Coordinates of C-alpha atoms in Angstrom, one line a residue:
R1 CA 12.8 31.1 30.1
S2 CA 11.0 34.1 28.8
D3 CA 9.0 31.8 26.6
K4 CA 7.2 30.6 29.7
E5 CA 6.4 34.1 31.0
A6 CA 3.2 35.5 29.5
N7 CA 4.0 34.1 26.0
P8 CA 0.8 33.3 24.1
R9 CA 2.7 31.3 21.5
F10 CA 4.1 29.0 24.2
D11 CA 0.7 28.7 25.9
R12 CA -0.9 27.7 22.6
L13 CA 1.8 25.0 22.1
L14 CA 1.4 23.9 25.7
E15 CA -2.3 23.3 25.1
R16 CA -1.4 20.9 22.3
V17 CA 1.2 18.9 24.2
P18 CA -1.1 16.2 25.6
Y19 CA -2.5 15.5 22.1
I20 CA 1.1 15.5 20.6
V21 CA 2.4 13.0 23.3
N22 CA -0.6 10.8 22.8
D23 CA -0.5 10.8 19.0
L24 CA 3.3 10.0 18.9
K25 CA 2.3 6.5 20.3
R26 CA 0.3 5.8 17.1
P27 CA 2.0 3.8 14.2
G28 CA 3.8 6.0 11.8
V29 CA 3.2 9.3 13.5
T30 CA 6.4 11.5 13.7
R31 CA 7.2 14.8 15.3
Q32 CA 7.8 16.2 11.8
L33 CA 4.1 15.4 10.8
L34 CA 2.8 16.8 14.1
W35 CA 4.8 19.9 13.7
Q36 CA 3.4 20.5 10.2
E37 CA -0.1 20.1 11.5
Y38 CA 0.7 22.4 14.4
K39 CA 1.9 25.1 11.9
L40 CA -1.2 24.8 9.9
E41 CA -3.3 25.6 12.9
D42 CA -0.9 28.1 14.3
P43 CA 1.1 29.8 11.5
Q44 CA 2.9 32.1 14.0
G45 CA 4.0 29.0 16.0
Y46 CA 7.6 27.8 16.6
G47 CA 9.9 26.5 13.9
Y48 CA 10.6 22.8 13.8
A49 CA 13.8 22.9 15.9
Q50 CA 12.3 25.0 18.7
F51 CA 9.2 22.8 18.6
C52 CA 11.4 19.8 19.3
V53 CA 13.2 21.6 22.1
H54 CA 9.9 22.3 23.9
L55 CA 8.9 18.7 23.6
N56 CA 12.2 17.9 25.2
N57 CA 13.1 15.3 22.7
H58 CA 14.7 15.0 19.2
L59 CA 13.2 13.3 16.3
Q60 CA 15.3 10.7 14.7
K61 CA 14.8 11.8 11.1
D62 CA 14.4 9.4 8.3
R63 CA 17.5 9.6 6.2
A64 CA 17.3 8.3 2.7
T65 CA 20.2 6.1 1.7
M66 CA 20.9 5.7 -1.9
H67 CA 21.7 2.0 -2.7
F68 CA 24.0 2.5 -5.6
E69 CA 24.9 -1.2 -5.5
H70 CA 21.5 -2.0 -7.0
K71 CA 21.1 -2.0 -10.7
P72 CA 18.2 -0.1 -12.2
G73 CA 15.3 -2.3 -13.1
E74 CA 16.9 -5.4 -11.6
Y75 CA 14.6 -5.9 -8.6
L76 CA 11.2 -5.1 -7.1
Q77 CA 11.0 -6.0 -3.4
V78 CA 7.5 -6.8 -2.1
D79 CA 5.9 -7.6 1.3
F80 CA 2.8 -7.0 3.4
A81 CA 2.9 -4.3 6.0
G82 CA 2.6 -5.6 9.6
S83 CA -0.4 -3.3 10.3
S84 CA -3.6 -3.3 8.3
M85 CA -5.8 -0.3 7.2
G86 CA -9.5 -0.3 6.9
Y87 CA -12.8 1.3 5.9
I88 CA -16.3 1.5 7.2
N89 CA -19.3 -0.5 5.8
R90 CA -21.9 2.2 5.4
E91 CA -24.8 -0.3 5.9
T92 CA -23.6 -2.0 9.0
G93 CA -21.1 0.4 10.5
E94 CA -18.6 -2.5 10.6
I95 CA -14.9 -1.6 10.2
L96 CA -13.4 -3.9 7.5
T97 CA -9.7 -4.4 7.8
C98 CA -7.5 -4.7 4.8
P99 CA -4.0 -6.1 4.4
V100 CA -1.6 -3.6 2.8
L101 CA 0.9 -4.6 0.0
V102 CA 4.1 -2.5 -0.2
C103 CA 6.4 -2.7 -3.2
V104 CA 9.7 -0.9 -3.6
L105 CA 12.3 -0.5 -6.5
P106 CA 15.6 -0.5 -4.5
Y107 CA 17.5 1.5 -7.1
S108 CA 15.3 4.5 -7.3
G109 CA 13.3 4.0 -4.1
K110 CA 10.0 4.4 -5.9
M111 CA 7.2 2.9 -3.9
Y112 CA 3.8 1.4 -4.5
V113 CA 1.2 0.8 -1.8
E114 CA -2.2 -0.8 -2.1
A115 CA -4.8 -2.0 0.4
L116 CA -6.4 -5.3 -0.6
A117 CA -9.8 -6.8 0.2
K118 CA -8.0 -10.0 1.1
A119 CA -4.5 -11.4 1.2
S120 CA -5.4 -14.4 -0.9
S121 CA -3.5 -15.3 -4.1
E122 CA -6.0 -13.8 -6.6
Y123 CA -6.0 -10.4 -4.8
L124 CA -2.3 -10.4 -4.4
F125 CA -1.5 -11.2 -8.0
A126 CA -4.1 -8.7 -9.2
A127 CA -2.4 -6.0 -7.0
L128 CA 1.0 -6.9 -8.3
G129 CA -0.3 -6.5 -11.9
R130 CA -1.6 -3.0 -10.9
C131 CA 1.8 -2.3 -9.5
M132 CA 3.4 -3.2 -12.9
S133 CA 1.0 -0.8 -14.6
F134 CA 1.8 1.9 -12.0
L135 CA 5.5 1.5 -12.8
G136 CA 4.8 1.4 -16.5
G137 CA 7.1 -1.6 -16.9
V138 CA 8.3 -4.9 -15.4
P139 CA 11.5 -5.5 -13.3
R140 CA 13.7 -8.4 -14.2
N141 CA 13.1 -10.0 -10.7
I142 CA 10.6 -9.8 -7.9
L143 CA 12.0 -10.5 -4.4
C144 CA 9.5 -11.4 -1.8
D145 CA 9.4 -12.7 1.7
N146 CA 8.3 -16.3 2.0
L147 CA 4.7 -15.4 1.3
K148 CA 2.5 -18.6 1.3
Q149 CA 0.7 -17.2 -1.7
I150 CA 3.9 -17.4 -3.7
V151 CA 6.4 -19.8 -2.0
T152 CA 5.2 -23.3 -1.4
R153 CA 8.4 -24.6 0.2
S154 CA 11.1 -22.5 1.8
N155 CA 14.7 -23.4 1.1
R156 CA 17.8 -21.3 1.4
Y157 CA 19.1 -22.3 -2.0
E158 CA 16.1 -23.5 -4.0
P159 CA 12.7 -22.5 -2.8
S160 CA 9.6 -23.9 -4.5
F161 CA 7.1 -21.5 -6.0
S162 CA 3.3 -22.0 -6.6
E163 CA 2.1 -22.8 -10.0
L164 CA 0.0 -19.6 -10.0
S165 CA 3.0 -17.5 -9.2
E166 CA 5.0 -19.1 -12.1
Q167 CA 2.1 -18.5 -14.5
W168 CA 2.0 -14.8 -13.4
A169 CA 5.7 -14.4 -13.7
L170 CA 5.7 -16.0 -17.2
H171 CA 2.8 -13.7 -18.3
Y172 CA 4.8 -10.6 -17.2
G173 CA 8.2 -11.8 -18.3
T174 CA 9.8 -11.7 -14.8
N175 CA 11.1 -14.0 -12.2
F176 CA 10.2 -14.6 -8.5
E177 CA 12.9 -14.9 -5.9
A178 CA 12.4 -15.5 -2.2
A179 CA 14.3 -14.0 0.7
R180 CA 15.8 -16.4 3.2
V181 CA 13.6 -17.2 6.2
G182 CA 14.4 -14.8 9.1
K183 CA 16.7 -12.7 7.0
P184 CA 15.2 -9.2 6.7
K185 CA 18.5 -7.8 5.4
D186 CA 17.9 -9.8 2.2
K187 CA 15.1 -7.2 1.4
P188 CA 16.1 -4.1 3.3
S189 CA 14.4 -1.7 0.8
V190 CA 11.0 -3.1 1.3
E191 CA 11.5 -3.3 5.1
K192 CA 12.4 0.4 5.0
G193 CA 9.5 0.9 2.6
V194 CA 7.0 -0.6 5.1
D195 CA 8.4 1.8 7.7
L196 CA 8.0 4.7 5.3
S197 CA 4.5 3.7 4.5
Y198 CA 3.6 4.0 8.1
K199 CA 5.0 7.6 8.2
R200 CA 4.0 8.8 4.8
V201 CA 0.7 7.0 4.2
Y202 CA -0.8 5.6 7.4
A203 CA -0.1 8.6 9.6
P204 CA -1.5 11.3 7.4
L205 CA -4.7 9.3 6.9
R206 CA -5.0 8.1 10.6
D207 CA -8.0 10.3 11.6
R208 CA -9.9 10.0 8.3
D209 CA -12.9 7.7 7.7
F210 CA -13.3 5.9 4.4
F211 CA -16.4 4.1 3.2
S212 CA -15.1 1.8 0.4
L213 CA -11.9 0.1 -0.6
E214 CA -11.8 2.3 -3.7
D215 CA -11.9 5.5 -1.5
L216 CA -9.2 4.2 0.8
N217 CA -6.9 3.3 -2.1
H218 CA -7.6 6.6 -3.8
N219 CA -6.3 8.5 -0.8
I220 CA -3.4 6.1 -0.4
T221 CA -2.4 6.9 -3.9
K222 CA -2.5 10.7 -3.2
Q223 CA -0.2 10.2 -0.2
L224 CA 2.1 7.9 -2.3
D225 CA 2.4 10.6 -5.0
I226 CA 3.5 13.1 -2.4
H227 CA 6.1 10.6 -1.0
N228 CA 7.5 9.6 -4.4
N229 CA 7.8 13.3 -5.5
T230 CA 9.4 14.6 -2.3
D231 CA 13.1 15.3 -2.6
F232 CA 15.4 13.0 -0.6
Q233 CA 16.9 14.7 2.4
R234 CA 20.1 16.5 1.5
H235 CA 19.4 15.9 -2.2
N236 CA 17.7 18.0 -4.9
H237 CA 15.9 15.1 -6.5
S238 CA 13.0 12.8 -5.6
R239 CA 12.4 9.1 -6.0
D240 CA 10.3 9.8 -9.1
D241 CA 13.1 11.9 -10.6
R242 CA 15.6 9.1 -10.2
F243 CA 13.0 6.5 -11.5
I244 CA 12.1 8.5 -14.6
N245 CA 15.7 9.6 -15.4
E246 CA 17.6 6.4 -14.7
E247 CA 15.3 3.3 -14.1
K248 CA 12.1 3.3 -16.1
Q249 CA 13.9 2.7 -19.4
C250 CA 15.5 -0.4 -17.8
L251 CA 12.1 -2.1 -17.1
G252 CA 10.7 -4.7 -19.4
S253 CA 7.6 -4.0 -21.5
L254 CA 4.1 -4.6 -20.1
P255 CA 2.0 -7.4 -21.6
S256 CA -0.9 -6.3 -23.8
E257 CA -3.4 -7.6 -21.2
A258 CA -3.4 -7.9 -17.4
F259 CA -3.2 -11.3 -15.9
T260 CA -6.5 -12.4 -14.4
I261 CA -7.7 -15.5 -12.6
K262 CA -11.2 -16.5 -13.7
H263 CA -13.4 -18.7 -11.6
V264 CA -16.6 -20.5 -12.9
T265 CA -19.5 -21.6 -10.8
H266 CA -23.3 -22.2 -11.3
A267 CA -26.3 -21.0 -9.5
K268 CA -30.1 -20.9 -9.6
V269 CA -31.9 -17.5 -10.0
Q270 CA -33.8 -16.9 -6.8
K271 CA -37.4 -15.6 -6.4
N272 CA -35.9 -12.1 -5.7
Y273 CA -34.3 -12.4 -9.2
H274 CA -30.8 -12.5 -7.7
V275 CA -28.0 -15.1 -7.6
I276 CA -25.8 -15.7 -4.7
L277 CA -22.0 -15.9 -5.3
G278 CA -20.6 -18.2 -2.7
E279 CA -17.1 -16.6 -2.9
D280 CA -18.3 -13.4 -1.2
W281 CA -21.9 -14.3 -0.3
H282 CA -23.1 -11.2 -2.2
Q283 CA -26.2 -11.2 -4.3
Y284 CA -26.1 -10.1 -8.0
S285 CA -29.3 -9.2 -9.9
V286 CA -30.5 -10.6 -13.3
P287 CA -33.7 -9.8 -15.2
H288 CA -36.7 -11.1 -13.4
E289 CA -37.9 -13.2 -16.3
Y290 CA -35.1 -15.7 -15.6
I291 CA -36.3 -16.6 -12.1
G292 CA -35.8 -20.4 -11.5
K293 CA -33.2 -20.7 -14.4
Q294 CA -29.8 -22.3 -13.9
V295 CA -27.0 -19.8 -14.9
K296 CA -23.3 -19.9 -15.2
I297 CA -21.2 -17.3 -13.2
I298 CA -17.7 -16.3 -14.4
Y299 CA -15.9 -14.0 -12.0
D300 CA -12.6 -12.5 -10.9
T301 CA -11.6 -10.0 -8.3
L302 CA -13.2 -7.1 -10.2
E303 CA -16.0 -8.4 -12.4
V304 CA -18.9 -10.8 -12.2
E305 CA -20.5 -12.1 -15.4
I306 CA -23.7 -14.1 -15.4
Y307 CA -24.6 -16.2 -18.4
L308 CA -27.8 -18.1 -19.5
G309 CA -26.5 -20.1 -22.4
L310 CA -24.5 -17.6 -24.4
Q311 CA -26.5 -14.5 -23.2

């Protein structure tokens, strides 16, 4: 081919081939993404089709399928992604891994993704509450995999749900349902959503360092906004367009307050005028004049309140 005969454009692409081949092995990385990055570095480079020809392979493009059998606002499907994300502890340099929650409305395809500090119940239900706020309403049902935080006993016809999940559902005016064990087709939208999260969230952030959970989730949200506002292939509307125009009005109203799980414990103020919270083994400061006092600690996933009497 003439491309291979003293063609600087081909030579520049050839230099990138080892990087491209290696990066394609990473979760969520597609040829489409790598081509976009290639074009940013080499605006005079090949178009997407020719780029794929030179890599001697074709990308199997993600094709959005509109599930018209779903009713708007009827279901939200939720699951944890199989791969975690993470951030770096500035003080120790340790990489802290985070489970990632993926939620999808099957009718519109609108997706919510959040990295959690832990996968335990209090973090999961707090994240589901933030998902409701993100959507601006509550679906009639929430379909989940047999998550141990929600389902206490799996059963094809009548699974048992935890008391906490029932309290949460009552607070938000919705209902939990569980997919059958080993039946991913019961929740195909969130299975597809997890795959899309790898492509649209994990992959663009793969080479970036984050130094807090808040920073990680801020950047997840930015990628999520791009995903939800990108038009479906072969359609002139996005997931957000379909959600706003056809689904949002079918969601139930949000409660006036978010659901929170409060924990209570007691501790003695140490000589360094701090108390230690056994839940996370972090130290929290109080005024130094209370050294030696016994205090009450009330906390949830976001806030720690320390009381001496009613103060």
